[in-house]
Amino acid sequence: MSDPRAPYVPEKTPWGLVILLGSLTAFAPMSIDMYLSSLPAIGADLGASPAQTQGTLAAFFAGMAIGQFIYGPASDRFGRRPPIVVGVAIYILASIACALASSPEMLIGARFIQALGGCAGGVVARAVVRDRFNHTETARMLSLMTLIMGLAPILAPLLGAALLVLGGWRLNFWFLAAFGLVVGGASLWRMRESRSAETLAQAMSESPFGAYMALLKQRRLIGYCLAGALNGATLFTYISASPELLMGTYGATPTQFPWLFGLNAAAVIGSSQINRYALRRATPDEVLSRASLASVAAGALLALAAVTGIGGPWTVLPMLFILLGTYGFMQGNTMAGALNVDTRRAGSVSALMGGASFGVGALASGLTGVLHDGTARPMALTMFVALIGSALALRLLALPKRGEV
């Protein structure tokens, strides 16, 4: 195994692969962020209660969390391409079902199935990166993919608002079906098989359950998993709380909301690209160590601003921007660290990381909803607690102890 402190020389960027894999990971943000501004229209058209419209989002989170545990071992056993074909096909059909939904229950069910299909892209894309690159280069590639994936939270709300005006909320889901068709076709045409013979041999020697049990026994992997999931919970909490916070509490209009939402998404994109350059001077674990401390500090300041109410949105929103910026340093590096722990089970590791992220994110966003009081306090305090947990998991479990590589 190579020395993690050896001088880092970045490889030439394979932009075609970056764009393709980034597009595969964009299924989730596209499917979530495009229709946020349509939630009131969906409720009015289908006669849905606020809890039911929020349920369409919760169902998607649940589907993303569950589905990844299926595609991970499948990609190790059957290769990286077949799960993409199956997942994208399910996603397209479910998107059409969403567009044709005639009741809240039908939309909730279709959203769950849509997520079961769409999550294949992220799982396989991360496994492909680890198939082809080493630890540091994997972190760099994942940051580059965030550049592509991160455009979705900026562009999707604007596009969703435009489609809502142009043809109603159903047009959002017709667009997502077309998006799935394009990305799925590009994957069939451009993606070559990257799973190694060693990964195949390992997958054939154990059941999917056995693979996950083996992963759960690895302390460092669990540390990276918890650190990434708890930090990622801040993004999920923000996504679920932002419509009510920005439009309800702070009075932003539906036209202003996509711009404010996109501005915070720019924090994620910007920090992920800064992370690429930071990796030229430090290892992924060194970046993680510093970023986790910065995230806790930002979380404490956000919680203080929200609890005291001093400055209102003029203190909460800038601190929220800074806090979300830590996501760009944490996610790529925790994922790269986890994938480096057990390279023979890259698909299963990718699934475990992704499933945990969506699972913890769903719990955090649900907690914020339960504690909702019309202020930023529930969101800020949930984020702060999650960031403390992320930092502890990183230091107590993930980061190598003295003598470990």
CSV table of C-alpha atoms in Angstrom, one decimal:
chain,number,residue,atom,x,y,z
A,1,MET,CA,0.0,0.0,0.0
A,2,SER,CA,1.3,3.4,-0.9
A,3,ASP,CA,2.4,5.9,1.7
A,4,PRO,CA,-0.5,8.4,2.3
A,5,ARG,CA,2.0,11.1,3.0
A,6,ALA,CA,3.9,10.7,-0.3
A,7,PRO,CA,3.9,13.9,-2.5
A,8,TYR,CA,0.6,14.1,-4.4
A,9,VAL,CA,0.8,14.5,-8.2
A,10,PRO,CA,-2.7,15.0,-9.7
A,11,GLU,CA,-3.5,12.9,-12.7
A,12,LYS,CA,-4.9,14.4,-15.9
A,13,THR,CA,-8.6,15.0,-15.4
A,14,PRO,CA,-10.9,12.6,-17.4
A,15,TRP,CA,-13.6,15.2,-18.0
A,16,GLY,CA,-15.9,12.8,-20.0
A,17,LEU,CA,-15.9,10.4,-17.1
A,18,VAL,CA,-16.4,13.1,-14.6
A,19,ILE,CA,-19.5,14.5,-16.4
A,20,LEU,CA,-21.0,11.1,-16.9
A,21,LEU,CA,-20.5,9.9,-13.3
A,22,GLY,CA,-21.5,13.3,-11.9
A,23,SER,CA,-24.8,13.1,-13.9
A,24,LEU,CA,-25.5,9.7,-12.5
A,25,THR,CA,-25.1,11.1,-8.9
A,26,ALA,CA,-27.4,14.0,-9.9
A,27,PHE,CA,-30.6,11.8,-9.9
A,28,ALA,CA,-31.2,12.5,-6.2
A,29,PRO,CA,-30.7,16.3,-6.1
A,30,MET,CA,-32.6,16.7,-9.4
A,31,SER,CA,-35.5,14.6,-8.1
A,32,ILE,CA,-35.6,16.5,-4.8
A,33,ASP,CA,-34.9,20.1,-5.6
A,34,MET,CA,-36.9,20.4,-8.8
A,35,TYR,CA,-40.3,20.0,-7.2
A,36,LEU,CA,-39.8,21.8,-3.9
A,37,SER,CA,-41.4,25.0,-5.2
A,38,SER,CA,-44.3,22.8,-6.5
A,39,LEU,CA,-45.3,21.4,-3.2
A,40,PRO,CA,-48.1,23.9,-2.6
A,41,ALA,CA,-49.5,23.3,-6.1
A,42,ILE,CA,-49.3,19.5,-5.6
A,43,GLY,CA,-51.2,19.8,-2.3
A,44,ALA,CA,-53.9,22.0,-4.0
A,45,ASP,CA,-54.3,19.8,-7.1
A,46,LEU,CA,-54.4,16.4,-5.3
A,47,GLY,CA,-56.2,17.6,-2.2
A,48,ALA,CA,-53.2,16.6,-0.1
A,49,SER,CA,-52.5,17.8,3.5
A,50,PRO,CA,-49.2,19.4,4.3
A,51,ALA,CA,-48.1,16.1,6.0
A,52,GLN,CA,-48.9,14.2,2.7
A,53,THR,CA,-47.0,16.6,0.5
A,54,GLN,CA,-44.0,16.4,2.9
A,55,GLY,CA,-44.5,12.6,2.8
A,56,THR,CA,-43.6,12.7,-0.9
A,57,LEU,CA,-40.2,13.9,0.1
A,58,ALA,CA,-39.8,11.5,3.0
A,59,ALA,CA,-40.8,8.6,0.8
A,60,PHE,CA,-38.0,9.6,-1.6
A,61,PHE,CA,-35.5,9.7,1.2
A,62,ALA,CA,-36.6,6.3,2.4
A,63,GLY,CA,-36.3,4.8,-1.1
A,64,MET,CA,-32.8,6.2,-1.6
A,65,ALA,CA,-31.7,4.8,1.7
A,66,ILE,CA,-33.1,1.3,1.1
A,67,GLY,CA,-32.3,0.9,-2.6
A,68,GLN,CA,-28.6,1.5,-2.2
A,69,PHE,CA,-28.2,-1.6,-0.1
A,70,ILE,CA,-29.5,-3.6,-3.1
A,71,TYR,CA,-27.4,-2.1,-5.8
A,72,GLY,CA,-24.1,-2.1,-4.0
A,73,PRO,CA,-23.6,-5.9,-3.7
A,74,ALA,CA,-25.2,-6.4,-7.1
A,75,SER,CA,-22.6,-4.1,-8.7
A,76,ASP,CA,-19.8,-6.1,-7.1
A,77,ARG,CA,-21.3,-9.4,-8.2
A,78,PHE,CA,-22.8,-8.6,-11.7
A,79,GLY,CA,-20.6,-5.6,-12.7
A,80,ARG,CA,-21.2,-1.9,-12.7
A,81,ARG,CA,-23.3,-1.6,-15.9
A,82,PRO,CA,-26.3,-3.9,-15.2
A,83,PRO,CA,-27.5,-2.1,-12.0
A,84,ILE,CA,-27.4,1.2,-13.9
A,85,VAL,CA,-29.6,-0.3,-16.7
A,86,VAL,CA,-32.1,-1.7,-14.2
A,87,GLY,CA,-32.1,1.3,-11.9
A,88,VAL,CA,-32.5,3.9,-14.6
A,89,ALA,CA,-35.4,1.9,-16.2
A,90,ILE,CA,-37.2,1.8,-12.9
A,91,TYR,CA,-36.5,5.5,-12.4
A,92,ILE,CA,-38.0,6.5,-15.8
A,93,LEU,CA,-41.2,4.4,-15.3
A,94,ALA,CA,-41.7,5.7,-11.8
A,95,SER,CA,-41.2,9.3,-12.9
A,96,ILE,CA,-44.0,8.8,-15.5
A,97,ALA,CA,-46.2,7.3,-12.7
A,98,CYS,CA,-45.5,10.5,-10.6
A,99,ALA,CA,-46.6,12.7,-13.5
A,100,LEU,CA,-49.8,10.7,-13.9
A,101,ALA,CA,-50.5,10.5,-10.1
A,102,SER,CA,-54.2,11.1,-9.3
A,103,SER,CA,-53.9,10.9,-5.5
A,104,PRO,CA,-51.4,11.8,-2.7
A,105,GLU,CA,-51.0,8.1,-1.9
A,106,MET,CA,-50.2,7.3,-5.6
A,107,LEU,CA,-47.6,10.1,-5.7
A,108,ILE,CA,-46.0,9.0,-2.4
A,109,GLY,CA,-45.7,5.4,-3.7
A,110,ALA,CA,-44.3,6.4,-7.1
A,111,ARG,CA,-41.8,8.7,-5.4
A,112,PHE,CA,-40.6,5.8,-3.3
A,113,ILE,CA,-40.1,3.6,-6.4
A,114,GLN,CA,-38.5,6.5,-8.3
A,115,ALA,CA,-35.9,6.7,-5.5
A,116,LEU,CA,-35.3,2.9,-5.6
A,117,GLY,CA,-34.4,3.3,-9.2
A,118,GLY,CA,-32.5,6.6,-9.1
A,119,CYS,CA,-30.2,5.6,-6.2
A,120,ALA,CA,-28.4,3.1,-8.5
A,121,GLY,CA,-26.6,5.9,-10.2
A,122,GLY,CA,-24.8,7.3,-7.1
A,123,VAL,CA,-23.9,3.8,-5.8
A,124,VAL,CA,-22.3,2.6,-9.0
A,125,ALA,CA,-20.6,6.0,-9.8
A,126,ARG,CA,-18.7,6.0,-6.5
A,127,ALA,CA,-17.7,2.3,-7.0
A,128,VAL,CA,-16.4,3.1,-10.5
A,129,VAL,CA,-14.3,5.9,-9.2
A,130,ARG,CA,-12.7,3.6,-6.6
A,131,ASP,CA,-12.2,0.9,-9.3
A,132,ARG,CA,-10.0,3.3,-11.3
A,133,PHE,CA,-8.3,5.6,-8.8
A,134,ASN,CA,-6.2,5.6,-5.6
A,135,HIS,CA,-7.3,7.1,-2.2
A,136,THR,CA,-6.3,10.8,-2.9
A,137,GLU,CA,-7.3,10.7,-6.5
A,138,THR,CA,-10.7,9.2,-5.5
A,139,ALA,CA,-11.2,12.1,-3.2
A,140,ARG,CA,-10.3,14.5,-6.0
A,141,MET,CA,-12.6,12.8,-8.5
A,142,LEU,CA,-15.5,12.8,-6.0
A,143,SER,CA,-15.0,16.6,-5.5
A,144,LEU,CA,-15.1,17.1,-9.3
A,145,MET,CA,-18.3,15.0,-9.5
A,146,THR,CA,-19.7,17.4,-6.9
A,147,LEU,CA,-19.1,20.2,-9.3
A,148,ILE,CA,-21.4,18.5,-11.8
A,149,MET,CA,-23.9,17.1,-9.2
A,150,GLY,CA,-23.9,20.4,-7.3
A,151,LEU,CA,-25.3,22.3,-10.3
A,152,ALA,CA,-28.5,20.5,-9.7
A,153,PRO,CA,-29.5,22.3,-6.4
A,154,ILE,CA,-28.7,25.6,-8.2
A,155,LEU,CA,-30.4,24.9,-11.6
A,156,ALA,CA,-33.2,22.5,-10.5
A,157,PRO,CA,-35.2,24.9,-8.4
A,158,LEU,CA,-35.1,27.5,-11.1
A,159,LEU,CA,-36.0,25.0,-13.8
A,160,GLY,CA,-38.7,23.5,-11.6
A,161,ALA,CA,-40.3,26.9,-11.0
A,162,ALA,CA,-40.2,27.7,-14.7
A,163,LEU,CA,-41.8,24.3,-15.6
A,164,LEU,CA,-44.4,24.9,-12.9
A,165,VAL,CA,-45.4,28.2,-14.6
A,166,LEU,CA,-45.2,26.6,-18.1
A,167,GLY,CA,-47.1,23.4,-17.6
A,168,GLY,CA,-47.9,22.8,-13.9
A,169,TRP,CA,-46.2,20.5,-11.4
A,170,ARG,CA,-46.6,17.3,-13.5
A,171,LEU,CA,-44.2,18.7,-16.1
A,172,ASN,CA,-41.4,18.5,-13.6
A,173,PHE,CA,-41.8,14.7,-13.5
A,174,TRP,CA,-42.0,14.4,-17.3
A,175,PHE,CA,-38.7,16.3,-17.4
A,176,LEU,CA,-37.2,13.9,-14.9
A,177,ALA,CA,-38.2,10.9,-17.0
A,178,ALA,CA,-36.5,12.5,-20.0
A,179,PHE,CA,-33.4,13.2,-17.9
A,180,GLY,CA,-33.3,9.6,-16.9
A,181,LEU,CA,-33.6,8.5,-20.5
A,182,VAL,CA,-30.7,10.7,-21.6
A,183,VAL,CA,-28.3,9.8,-18.7
A,184,GLY,CA,-29.2,6.1,-19.0
A,185,GLY,CA,-28.5,6.1,-22.7
A,186,ALA,CA,-25.2,7.9,-22.2
A,187,SER,CA,-24.2,5.4,-19.6
A,188,LEU,CA,-24.9,2.5,-22.0
A,189,TRP,CA,-22.9,4.2,-24.7
A,190,ARG,CA,-19.9,5.5,-22.8
A,191,MET,CA,-19.4,3.6,-19.5
A,192,ARG,CA,-17.1,0.6,-19.7
A,193,GLU,CA,-16.9,-2.1,-17.1
A,194,SER,CA,-14.5,-1.4,-14.4
A,195,ARG,CA,-15.1,-4.0,-11.7
A,196,SER,CA,-12.0,-6.0,-11.0
A,197,ALA,CA,-11.6,-9.8,-11.0
A,198,GLU,CA,-10.7,-9.6,-7.3
A,199,THR,CA,-13.9,-7.8,-6.5
A,200,LEU,CA,-15.9,-10.5,-8.4
A,201,ALA,CA,-14.1,-13.3,-6.6
A,202,GLN,CA,-14.9,-11.6,-3.2
A,203,ALA,CA,-18.6,-11.1,-4.1
A,204,MET,CA,-19.0,-14.7,-5.3
A,205,SER,CA,-17.5,-16.0,-2.1
A,206,GLU,CA,-20.1,-14.4,0.2
A,207,SER,CA,-23.7,-13.3,0.4
A,208,PRO,CA,-24.7,-9.6,0.3
A,209,PHE,CA,-25.6,-10.0,4.0
A,210,GLY,CA,-22.2,-11.5,4.7
A,211,ALA,CA,-20.5,-8.6,2.9
A,212,TYR,CA,-22.3,-6.0,5.0
A,213,MET,CA,-21.5,-7.9,8.2
A,214,ALA,CA,-17.9,-7.9,7.3
A,215,LEU,CA,-17.9,-4.2,6.6
A,216,LEU,CA,-19.7,-3.4,9.9
A,217,LYS,CA,-16.8,-5.1,11.8
A,218,GLN,CA,-14.3,-2.5,10.4
A,219,ARG,CA,-13.9,0.3,12.9
A,220,ARG,CA,-12.5,2.9,10.5
A,221,LEU,CA,-15.1,2.3,7.9
A,222,ILE,CA,-17.9,2.8,10.5
A,223,GLY,CA,-16.2,6.0,11.6
A,224,TYR,CA,-16.0,7.4,8.0
A,225,CYS,CA,-19.6,6.3,7.5
A,226,LEU,CA,-20.9,8.0,10.6
A,227,ALA,CA,-18.8,11.1,10.0
A,228,GLY,CA,-20.1,11.5,6.5
A,229,ALA,CA,-23.7,10.7,7.3
A,230,LEU,CA,-23.9,13.1,10.3
A,231,ASN,CA,-22.3,15.9,8.4
A,232,GLY,CA,-24.6,15.2,5.4
A,233,ALA,CA,-27.6,15.4,7.7
A,234,THR,CA,-27.1,19.1,7.8
A,235,LEU,CA,-27.8,19.3,4.0
A,236,PHE,CA,-30.9,17.1,4.3
A,237,THR,CA,-32.1,19.2,7.2
A,238,TYR,CA,-31.6,22.3,5.2
A,239,ILE,CA,-33.4,20.9,2.2
A,240,SER,CA,-36.5,19.9,4.2
A,241,ALA,CA,-36.6,23.0,6.3
A,242,SER,CA,-35.7,25.6,3.7
A,243,PRO,CA,-39.1,26.2,2.0
A,244,GLU,CA,-40.8,26.9,5.3
A,245,LEU,CA,-37.8,28.8,6.7
A,246,LEU,CA,-37.1,31.0,3.7
A,247,MET,CA,-40.7,31.6,2.4
A,248,GLY,CA,-42.6,31.2,5.7
A,249,THR,CA,-40.4,32.6,8.4
A,250,TYR,CA,-38.3,35.1,6.4
A,251,GLY,CA,-40.9,36.0,3.8
A,252,ALA,CA,-39.1,35.2,0.6
A,253,THR,CA,-41.4,34.9,-2.5
A,254,PRO,CA,-41.6,31.7,-4.6
A,255,THR,CA,-39.6,33.6,-7.2
A,256,GLN,CA,-36.8,34.5,-4.7
A,257,PHE,CA,-36.7,31.1,-3.1
A,258,PRO,CA,-34.8,29.3,-5.9
A,259,TRP,CA,-32.1,32.0,-5.9
A,260,LEU,CA,-31.6,31.8,-2.2
A,261,PHE,CA,-31.6,28.0,-2.3
A,262,GLY,CA,-29.1,28.0,-5.2
A,263,LEU,CA,-26.8,30.4,-3.4
A,264,ASN,CA,-26.4,27.9,-0.5
A,265,ALA,CA,-25.8,25.2,-3.1
A,266,ALA,CA,-23.0,27.3,-4.4
A,267,ALA,CA,-21.3,27.0,-1.0
A,268,VAL,CA,-21.2,23.2,-1.4
A,269,ILE,CA,-19.8,23.4,-5.0
A,270,GLY,CA,-17.2,26.1,-4.1
A,271,SER,CA,-15.9,24.2,-1.0
A,272,SER,CA,-15.7,20.9,-3.0
A,273,GLN,CA,-13.5,22.6,-5.6
A,274,ILE,CA,-11.3,24.2,-2.9
A,275,ASN,CA,-11.0,20.7,-1.5
A,276,ARG,CA,-9.4,19.5,-4.8
A,277,TYR,CA,-6.6,22.0,-4.4
A,278,ALA,CA,-6.2,21.3,-0.7
A,279,LEU,CA,-5.5,17.7,-1.5
A,280,ARG,CA,-2.3,18.8,-3.3
A,281,ARG,CA,-0.8,19.8,0.0
A,282,ALA,CA,-2.5,17.5,2.5
A,283,THR,CA,-3.9,14.0,2.7
A,284,PRO,CA,-7.7,13.4,2.7
A,285,ASP,CA,-7.6,12.6,6.4
A,286,GLU,CA,-5.7,15.8,7.2
A,287,VAL,CA,-8.3,17.8,5.4
A,288,LEU,CA,-11.1,16.0,7.2
A,289,SER,CA,-9.5,16.7,10.6
A,290,ARG,CA,-9.5,20.4,10.0
A,291,ALA,CA,-12.8,20.6,8.2
A,292,SER,CA,-14.7,18.8,11.0
A,293,LEU,CA,-13.5,21.4,13.6
A,294,ALA,CA,-14.5,24.2,11.3
A,295,SER,CA,-18.0,22.6,10.8
A,296,VAL,CA,-18.5,22.4,14.6
A,297,ALA,CA,-17.5,26.0,15.0
A,298,ALA,CA,-19.9,27.1,12.2
A,299,GLY,CA,-22.7,25.0,13.8
A,300,ALA,CA,-22.2,26.6,17.2
A,301,LEU,CA,-22.4,30.1,15.7
A,302,LEU,CA,-25.5,29.2,13.6
A,303,ALA,CA,-27.2,27.7,16.7
A,304,LEU,CA,-26.3,30.9,18.7
A,305,ALA,CA,-27.8,33.1,16.0
A,306,ALA,CA,-30.9,31.1,15.8
A,307,VAL,CA,-31.5,30.7,19.5
A,308,THR,CA,-30.9,34.4,20.3
A,309,GLY,CA,-32.6,35.7,17.2
A,310,ILE,CA,-30.1,38.5,17.0
A,311,GLY,CA,-30.0,39.9,13.4
A,312,GLY,CA,-32.7,37.5,12.2
A,313,PRO,CA,-32.0,36.3,8.6
A,314,TRP,CA,-29.0,38.6,8.4
A,315,THR,CA,-27.0,36.4,10.8
A,316,VAL,CA,-28.7,33.0,10.3
A,317,LEU,CA,-28.4,32.9,6.5
A,318,PRO,CA,-24.7,33.9,6.3
A,319,MET,CA,-23.8,31.3,9.0
A,320,LEU,CA,-25.9,28.7,7.2
A,321,PHE,CA,-23.9,29.4,4.0
A,322,ILE,CA,-20.6,28.9,5.8
A,323,LEU,CA,-21.9,25.7,7.6
A,324,LEU,CA,-23.1,24.1,4.3
A,325,GLY,CA,-19.7,24.9,2.8
A,326,THR,CA,-18.1,22.3,5.1
A,327,TYR,CA,-20.1,19.6,3.3
A,328,GLY,CA,-17.8,20.0,0.3
A,329,PHE,CA,-14.8,19.2,2.4
A,330,MET,CA,-16.3,16.3,4.4
A,331,GLN,CA,-18.3,14.2,1.9
A,332,GLY,CA,-15.7,13.5,-0.8
A,333,ASN,CA,-13.0,12.8,1.7
A,334,THR,CA,-15.1,10.5,4.0
A,335,MET,CA,-16.3,8.6,1.0
A,336,ALA,CA,-12.7,8.2,-0.3
A,337,GLY,CA,-11.5,7.1,3.1
A,338,ALA,CA,-14.3,4.5,3.4
A,339,LEU,CA,-13.7,3.1,-0.1
A,340,ASN,CA,-10.0,2.8,0.7
A,341,VAL,CA,-10.6,0.7,3.8
A,342,ASP,CA,-12.0,-2.3,1.8
A,343,THR,CA,-11.3,-2.0,-1.9
A,344,ARG,CA,-12.6,-5.5,-2.7
A,345,ARG,CA,-16.2,-4.5,-1.6
A,346,ALA,CA,-16.3,-1.1,-3.3
A,347,GLY,CA,-19.9,-1.4,-4.3
A,348,SER,CA,-21.1,-2.5,-0.9
A,349,VAL,CA,-19.0,0.2,0.8
A,350,SER,CA,-20.6,2.8,-1.5
A,351,ALA,CA,-24.0,1.5,-0.7
A,352,LEU,CA,-23.4,1.5,3.0
A,353,MET,CA,-22.1,5.1,2.9
A,354,GLY,CA,-25.0,6.3,0.7
A,355,GLY,CA,-27.7,4.4,2.6
A,356,ALA,CA,-26.5,5.7,5.9
A,357,SER,CA,-26.4,9.2,4.6
A,358,PHE,CA,-30.0,9.2,3.4
A,359,GLY,CA,-31.1,7.3,6.5
A,360,VAL,CA,-29.5,9.7,9.0
A,361,GLY,CA,-30.6,12.6,6.8
A,362,ALA,CA,-34.2,11.4,6.8
A,363,LEU,CA,-34.1,11.1,10.6
A,364,ALA,CA,-32.6,14.6,11.1
A,365,SER,CA,-35.0,16.3,8.7
A,366,GLY,CA,-37.9,14.4,10.4
A,367,LEU,CA,-36.8,15.6,13.8
A,368,THR,CA,-36.6,19.1,12.5
A,369,GLY,CA,-40.2,18.9,11.3
A,370,VAL,CA,-41.4,17.5,14.6
A,371,LEU,CA,-39.7,20.3,16.5
A,372,HIS,CA,-40.9,23.0,14.1
A,373,ASP,CA,-41.9,26.2,15.9
A,374,GLY,CA,-41.8,28.8,13.1
A,375,THR,CA,-38.2,29.8,13.7
A,376,ALA,CA,-34.7,28.6,12.6
A,377,ARG,CA,-34.0,27.1,16.0
A,378,PRO,CA,-35.0,23.5,15.3
A,379,MET,CA,-33.0,23.4,12.1
A,380,ALA,CA,-29.9,25.0,13.7
A,381,LEU,CA,-29.8,22.9,16.8
A,382,THR,CA,-30.3,19.7,14.9
A,383,MET,CA,-27.4,20.6,12.6
A,384,PHE,CA,-25.2,21.5,15.6
A,385,VAL,CA,-25.8,18.2,17.3
A,386,ALA,CA,-25.2,16.3,14.1
A,387,LEU,CA,-21.9,18.1,13.5
A,388,ILE,CA,-20.6,17.3,17.0
A,389,GLY,CA,-21.4,13.6,16.3
A,390,SER,CA,-19.7,13.7,13.0
A,391,ALA,CA,-16.5,15.2,14.5
A,392,LEU,CA,-16.5,12.6,17.3
A,393,ALA,CA,-17.0,9.7,14.9
A,394,LEU,CA,-14.1,10.9,12.8
A,395,ARG,CA,-11.6,11.3,15.6
A,396,LEU,CA,-12.6,8.3,17.7
A,397,LEU,CA,-13.1,5.8,14.9
A,398,ALA,CA,-12.1,6.9,11.4
A,399,LEU,CA,-8.8,8.7,11.5
A,400,PRO,CA,-5.8,6.3,11.6
A,401,LYS,CA,-4.2,5.8,15.0
A,402,ARG,CA,-0.5,6.0,15.3
A,403,GLY,CA,1.1,3.2,13.4
A,404,GLU,CA,-1.9,2.7,11.1
A,405,VAL,CA,-1.8,3.5,7.4
